[in-house]
Amino acid sequence: MPQRTDLFELGRLGLTSGEGRRLDLFVHLEPFEYGGSVYAVTPELVPVRLDVSRTTAQGWALRLRFSATLEGPCMRCLDPAAPEFEVDAYEVHQPGGGEELTSPYMEDELDVEAWARDALALALPAQLTCRPDSAGLCPQCGANLNEDPGHTHDSAPDARWAKLSELKFE
Ligand SMILES: [Zn+2]
Ligand SMILES: [Zn+2]
């Protein structure tokens, strides 16, 4: 079982100006609540790649990359959905560099978990679906249109139109 990292103390890497290090860590991400449903993040321990560079003037340049899957109901057809998302995020932290160069995830340690969670949230689309072209449910009867693409109803206007046509040709 890999070891879970929530916070990581960058200082312990002992990097000097211009040096860098690549780290492979594992974070646990809490489920997302989305459109009234709960979506678990899998795997349980998400492998993340963290690139750390020590900049001049005691700053840090950081890059975080990972892919994670959200599991929950499709927002269109309610079937199980497990869309996967790629995350590639950057942070710069420069002590004394002003608000723009201050990372919200850097205190004494880097909050890898909070950063990963926010970065994944930014990567999510407006709708979580079983597949990009999920056809959803029939608004009249609730049938799953993915399973029944030719699904139709004899709607009232059509029936009236048919009657009208008959009258014309009589
Ligand atoms: Zn669907
Ligand atoms: Zn229907």
PDB file of N, CA and C in Angstrom, residues 32-86:
ATOM      1  N   PHE A  32     -16.699  14.579  -4.413  1.00  0.00           N
ATOM      2  CA  PHE A  32     -17.256  15.864  -4.825  1.00  0.00           C
ATOM      3  C   PHE A  32     -18.773  15.778  -4.774  1.00  0.00           C
ATOM      4  N   GLU A  33     -19.413  16.867  -4.346  1.00  0.00           N
ATOM      5  CA  GLU A  33     -20.864  16.969  -4.478  1.00  0.00           C
ATOM      6  C   GLU A  33     -21.140  17.822  -5.689  1.00  0.00           C
ATOM      7  N   TYR A  34     -21.942  17.280  -6.583  1.00  0.00           N
ATOM      8  CA  TYR A  34     -22.067  17.893  -7.896  1.00  0.00           C
ATOM      9  C   TYR A  34     -23.490  17.699  -8.358  1.00  0.00           C
ATOM     10  N   GLY A  35     -24.204  18.776  -8.610  1.00  0.00           N
ATOM     11  CA  GLY A  35     -25.579  18.660  -9.090  1.00  0.00           C
ATOM     12  C   GLY A  35     -26.455  17.809  -8.186  1.00  0.00           C
ATOM     13  N   GLY A  36     -26.218  17.853  -6.875  1.00  0.00           N
ATOM     14  CA  GLY A  36     -27.052  17.113  -5.936  1.00  0.00           C
ATOM     15  C   GLY A  36     -26.654  15.665  -5.742  1.00  0.00           C
ATOM     16  N   SER A  37     -25.620  15.188  -6.446  1.00  0.00           N
ATOM     17  CA  SER A  37     -25.160  13.810  -6.285  1.00  0.00           C
ATOM     18  C   SER A  37     -23.724  13.798  -5.760  1.00  0.00           C
ATOM     19  N   VAL A  38     -23.322  12.634  -5.247  1.00  0.00           N
ATOM     20  CA  VAL A  38     -21.979  12.484  -4.700  1.00  0.00           C
ATOM     21  C   VAL A  38     -21.130  11.671  -5.676  1.00  0.00           C
ATOM     22  N   TYR A  39     -19.940  12.163  -5.958  1.00  0.00           N
ATOM     23  CA  TYR A  39     -19.024  11.501  -6.881  1.00  0.00           C
ATOM     24  C   TYR A  39     -17.728  11.167  -6.159  1.00  0.00           C
ATOM     25  N   ALA A  40     -17.460   9.869  -6.021  1.00  0.00           N
ATOM     26  CA  ALA A  40     -16.227   9.431  -5.360  1.00  0.00           C
ATOM     27  C   ALA A  40     -15.055   9.608  -6.318  1.00  0.00           C
ATOM     28  N   VAL A  41     -13.913   9.988  -5.778  1.00  0.00           N
ATOM     29  CA  VAL A  41     -12.702  10.129  -6.580  1.00  0.00           C
ATOM     30  C   VAL A  41     -11.896   8.831  -6.478  1.00  0.00           C
ATOM     31  N   THR A  42     -11.598   8.253  -7.625  1.00  0.00           N
ATOM     32  CA  THR A  42     -10.797   7.036  -7.626  1.00  0.00           C
ATOM     33  C   THR A  42      -9.551   7.235  -8.499  1.00  0.00           C
ATOM     34  N   PRO A  43      -8.463   6.521  -8.246  1.00  0.00           N
ATOM     35  CA  PRO A  43      -8.339   5.526  -7.178  1.00  0.00           C
ATOM     36  C   PRO A  43      -8.346   6.170  -5.781  1.00  0.00           C
ATOM     37  N   GLU A  44      -8.495   5.319  -4.813  1.00  0.00           N
ATOM     38  CA  GLU A  44      -8.508   5.727  -3.397  1.00  0.00           C
ATOM     39  C   GLU A  44      -7.289   6.588  -3.074  1.00  0.00           C
ATOM     40  N   LEU A  45      -6.136   6.148  -3.557  1.00  0.00           N
ATOM     41  CA  LEU A  45      -4.919   6.953  -3.446  1.00  0.00           C
ATOM     42  C   LEU A  45      -4.492   7.324  -4.872  1.00  0.00           C
ATOM     43  N   VAL A  46      -4.649   8.584  -5.207  1.00  0.00           N
ATOM     44  CA  VAL A  46      -4.359   9.055  -6.564  1.00  0.00           C
ATOM     45  C   VAL A  46      -2.852   9.297  -6.694  1.00  0.00           C
ATOM     46  N   PRO A  47      -2.190   8.653  -7.660  1.00  0.00           N
ATOM     47  CA  PRO A  47      -0.766   8.944  -7.863  1.00  0.00           C
ATOM     48  C   PRO A  47      -0.596  10.324  -8.487  1.00  0.00           C
ATOM     49  N   VAL A  48       0.187  11.173  -7.869  1.00  0.00           N
ATOM     50  CA  VAL A  48       0.439  12.512  -8.395  1.00  0.00           C
ATOM     51  C   VAL A  48       1.938  12.702  -8.596  1.00  0.00           C
ATOM     52  N   ARG A  49       2.260  13.432  -9.656  1.00  0.00           N
ATOM     53  CA  ARG A  49       3.666  13.764  -9.917  1.00  0.00           C
ATOM     54  C   ARG A  49       3.881  15.231  -9.581  1.00  0.00           C
ATOM     55  N   LEU A  50       4.814  15.491  -8.698  1.00  0.00           N
ATOM     56  CA  LEU A  50       5.095  16.864  -8.262  1.00  0.00           C
ATOM     57  C   LEU A  50       6.508  17.234  -8.683  1.00  0.00           C
ATOM     58  N   ASP A  51       6.601  18.272  -9.526  1.00  0.00           N
ATOM     59  CA  ASP A  51       7.910  18.795  -9.901  1.00  0.00           C
ATOM     60  C   ASP A  51       8.188  20.050  -9.091  1.00  0.00           C
ATOM     61  N   VAL A  52       9.289  20.039  -8.388  1.00  0.00           N
ATOM     62  CA  VAL A  52       9.639  21.142  -7.501  1.00  0.00           C
ATOM     63  C   VAL A  52      10.921  21.789  -7.991  1.00  0.00           C
ATOM     64  N   SER A  53      10.901  23.119  -8.169  1.00  0.00           N
ATOM     65  CA  SER A  53      12.134  23.833  -8.497  1.00  0.00           C
ATOM     66  C   SER A  53      12.338  24.957  -7.501  1.00  0.00           C
ATOM     67  N   ARG A  54      13.554  25.104  -7.072  1.00  0.00           N
ATOM     68  CA  ARG A  54      13.910  26.207  -6.186  1.00  0.00           C
ATOM     69  C   ARG A  54      14.324  27.375  -7.073  1.00  0.00           C
ATOM     70  N   THR A  55      13.601  28.477  -6.962  1.00  0.00           N
ATOM     71  CA  THR A  55      13.959  29.635  -7.775  1.00  0.00           C
ATOM     72  C   THR A  55      14.960  30.495  -6.997  1.00  0.00           C
ATOM     73  N   THR A  56      15.425  31.542  -7.639  1.00  0.00           N
ATOM     74  CA  THR A  56      16.296  32.470  -6.919  1.00  0.00           C
ATOM     75  C   THR A  56      15.473  33.173  -5.857  1.00  0.00           C
ATOM     76  N   ALA A  57      16.099  33.791  -4.923  1.00  0.00           N
ATOM     77  CA  ALA A  57      15.421  34.534  -3.852  1.00  0.00           C
ATOM     78  C   ALA A  57      14.487  33.640  -3.046  1.00  0.00           C
ATOM     79  N   GLN A  58      14.873  32.381  -2.848  1.00  0.00           N
ATOM     80  CA  GLN A  58      14.157  31.483  -1.932  1.00  0.00           C
ATOM     81  C   GLN A  58      12.717  31.187  -2.341  1.00  0.00           C
ATOM     82  N   GLY A  59      12.440  31.233  -3.647  1.00  0.00           N
ATOM     83  CA  GLY A  59      11.088  30.947  -4.095  1.00  0.00           C
ATOM     84  C   GLY A  59      10.964  29.506  -4.578  1.00  0.00           C
ATOM     85  N   TRP A  60       9.714  29.149  -4.939  1.00  0.00           N
ATOM     86  CA  TRP A  60       9.422  27.812  -5.439  1.00  0.00           C
ATOM     87  C   TRP A  60       8.592  27.901  -6.718  1.00  0.00           C
ATOM     88  N   ALA A  61       8.903  27.041  -7.672  1.00  0.00           N
ATOM     89  CA  ALA A  61       8.051  26.848  -8.846  1.00  0.00           C
ATOM     90  C   ALA A  61       7.613  25.391  -8.817  1.00  0.00           C
ATOM     91  N   LEU A  62       6.283  25.175  -8.870  1.00  0.00           N
ATOM     92  CA  LEU A  62       5.740  23.831  -8.642  1.00  0.00           C
ATOM     93  C   LEU A  62       4.805  23.443  -9.781  1.00  0.00           C
ATOM     94  N   ARG A  63       4.856  22.165 -10.138  1.00  0.00           N
ATOM     95  CA  ARG A  63       3.935  21.637 -11.128  1.00  0.00           C
ATOM     96  C   ARG A  63       3.362  20.320 -10.605  1.00  0.00           C
ATOM     97  N   LEU A  64       2.051  20.181 -10.734  1.00  0.00           N
ATOM     98  CA  LEU A  64       1.363  18.989 -10.220  1.00  0.00           C
ATOM     99  C   LEU A  64       0.584  18.338 -11.351  1.00  0.00           C
ATOM    100  N   ARG A  65       0.823  17.057 -11.574  1.00  0.00           N
ATOM    101  CA  ARG A  65       0.118  16.350 -12.643  1.00  0.00           C
ATOM    102  C   ARG A  65      -0.460  15.037 -12.128  1.00  0.00           C
ATOM    103  N   PHE A  66      -1.689  14.760 -12.535  1.00  0.00           N
ATOM    104  CA  PHE A  66      -2.283  13.465 -12.205  1.00  0.00           C
ATOM    105  C   PHE A  66      -3.536  13.252 -13.037  1.00  0.00           C
ATOM    106  N   SER A  67      -4.037  12.040 -13.040  1.00  0.00           N
ATOM    107  CA  SER A  67      -5.358  11.793 -13.607  1.00  0.00           C
ATOM    108  C   SER A  67      -6.185  11.063 -12.562  1.00  0.00           C
ATOM    109  N   ALA A  68      -7.481  11.398 -12.528  1.00  0.00           N
ATOM    110  CA  ALA A  68      -8.380  10.809 -11.539  1.00  0.00           C
ATOM    111  C   ALA A  68      -9.744  10.601 -12.178  1.00  0.00           C
ATOM    112  N   THR A  69     -10.476   9.663 -11.635  1.00  0.00           N
ATOM    113  CA  THR A  69     -11.807   9.328 -12.141  1.00  0.00           C
ATOM    114  C   THR A  69     -12.854   9.696 -11.107  1.00  0.00           C
ATOM    115  N   LEU A  70     -13.969  10.253 -11.572  1.00  0.00           N
ATOM    116  CA  LEU A  70     -15.101  10.521 -10.681  1.00  0.00           C
ATOM    117  C   LEU A  70     -16.181   9.485 -10.949  1.00  0.00           C
ATOM    118  N   GLU A  71     -16.679   8.863  -9.890  1.00  0.00           N
ATOM    119  CA  GLU A  71     -17.684   7.818 -10.052  1.00  0.00           C
ATOM    120  C   GLU A  71     -18.998   8.224  -9.406  1.00  0.00           C
ATOM    121  N   GLY A  72     -20.049   8.212 -10.223  1.00  0.00           N
ATOM    122  CA  GLY A  72     -21.377   8.570  -9.719  1.00  0.00           C
ATOM    123  C   GLY A  72     -22.371   8.483 -10.857  1.00  0.00           C
ATOM    124  N   PRO A  73     -23.604   8.967 -10.636  1.00  0.00           N
ATOM    125  CA  PRO A  73     -24.625   8.860 -11.676  1.00  0.00           C
ATOM    126  C   PRO A  73     -24.411   9.868 -12.812  1.00  0.00           C
ATOM    127  N   CYS A  74     -24.630   9.420 -14.049  1.00  0.00           N
ATOM    128  CA  CYS A  74     -24.605  10.302 -15.221  1.00  0.00           C
ATOM    129  C   CYS A  74     -25.667  11.375 -15.036  1.00  0.00           C
ATOM    130  N   MET A  75     -25.302  12.634 -15.283  1.00  0.00           N
ATOM    131  CA  MET A  75     -26.266  13.729 -15.072  1.00  0.00           C
ATOM    132  C   MET A  75     -27.345  13.785 -16.143  1.00  0.00           C
ATOM    133  N   ARG A  76     -27.179  13.010 -17.206  1.00  0.00           N
ATOM    134  CA  ARG A  76     -28.221  12.998 -18.245  1.00  0.00           C
ATOM    135  C   ARG A  76     -29.111  11.769 -18.174  1.00  0.00           C
ATOM    136  N   CYS A  77     -28.486  10.569 -17.984  1.00  0.00           N
ATOM    137  CA  CYS A  77     -29.302   9.350 -18.064  1.00  0.00           C
ATOM    138  C   CYS A  77     -29.337   8.564 -16.758  1.00  0.00           C
ATOM    139  N   LEU A  78     -28.576   8.990 -15.746  1.00  0.00           N
ATOM    140  CA  LEU A  78     -28.548   8.377 -14.419  1.00  0.00           C
ATOM    141  C   LEU A  78     -27.856   7.018 -14.379  1.00  0.00           C
ATOM    142  N   ASP A  79     -27.352   6.517 -15.501  1.00  0.00           N
ATOM    143  CA  ASP A  79     -26.541   5.306 -15.483  1.00  0.00           C
ATOM    144  C   ASP A  79     -25.233   5.604 -14.747  1.00  0.00           C
ATOM    145  N   PRO A  80     -24.531   4.552 -14.285  1.00  0.00           N
ATOM    146  CA  PRO A  80     -23.240   4.813 -13.640  1.00  0.00           C
ATOM    147  C   PRO A  80     -22.277   5.490 -14.619  1.00  0.00           C
ATOM    148  N   ALA A  81     -21.606   6.519 -14.137  1.00  0.00           N
ATOM    149  CA  ALA A  81     -20.632   7.241 -14.955  1.00  0.00           C
ATOM    150  C   ALA A  81     -19.288   7.226 -14.250  1.00  0.00           C
ATOM    151  N   ALA A  82     -18.206   7.170 -15.035  1.00  0.00           N
ATOM    152  CA  ALA A  82     -16.860   7.195 -14.448  1.00  0.00           C
ATOM    153  C   ALA A  82     -15.925   7.967 -15.372  1.00  0.00           C
ATOM    154  N   PRO A  83     -16.218   9.250 -15.605  1.00  0.00           N
ATOM    155  CA  PRO A  83     -15.335  10.032 -16.477  1.00  0.00           C
ATOM    156  C   PRO A  83     -13.982  10.275 -15.817  1.00  0.00           C
ATOM    157  N   GLU A  84     -12.933  10.261 -16.663  1.00  0.00           N
ATOM    158  CA  GLU A  84     -11.568  10.453 -16.156  1.00  0.00           C
ATOM    159  C   GLU A  84     -11.076  11.835 -16.564  1.00  0.00           C
ATOM    160  N   PHE A  85     -10.329  12.474 -15.679  1.00  0.00           N
ATOM    161  CA  PHE A  85      -9.847  13.833 -15.932  1.00  0.00           C
ATOM    162  C   PHE A  85      -8.342  13.926 -15.729  1.00  0.00           C
ATOM    163  N   GLU A  86      -7.719  14.697 -16.641  1.00  0.00           N
ATOM    164  CA  GLU A  86      -6.284  14.956 -16.546  1.00  0.00           C
ATOM    165  C   GLU A  86      -6.081  16.325 -15.920  1.00  0.00           C
TER     166      GLU A  86
END
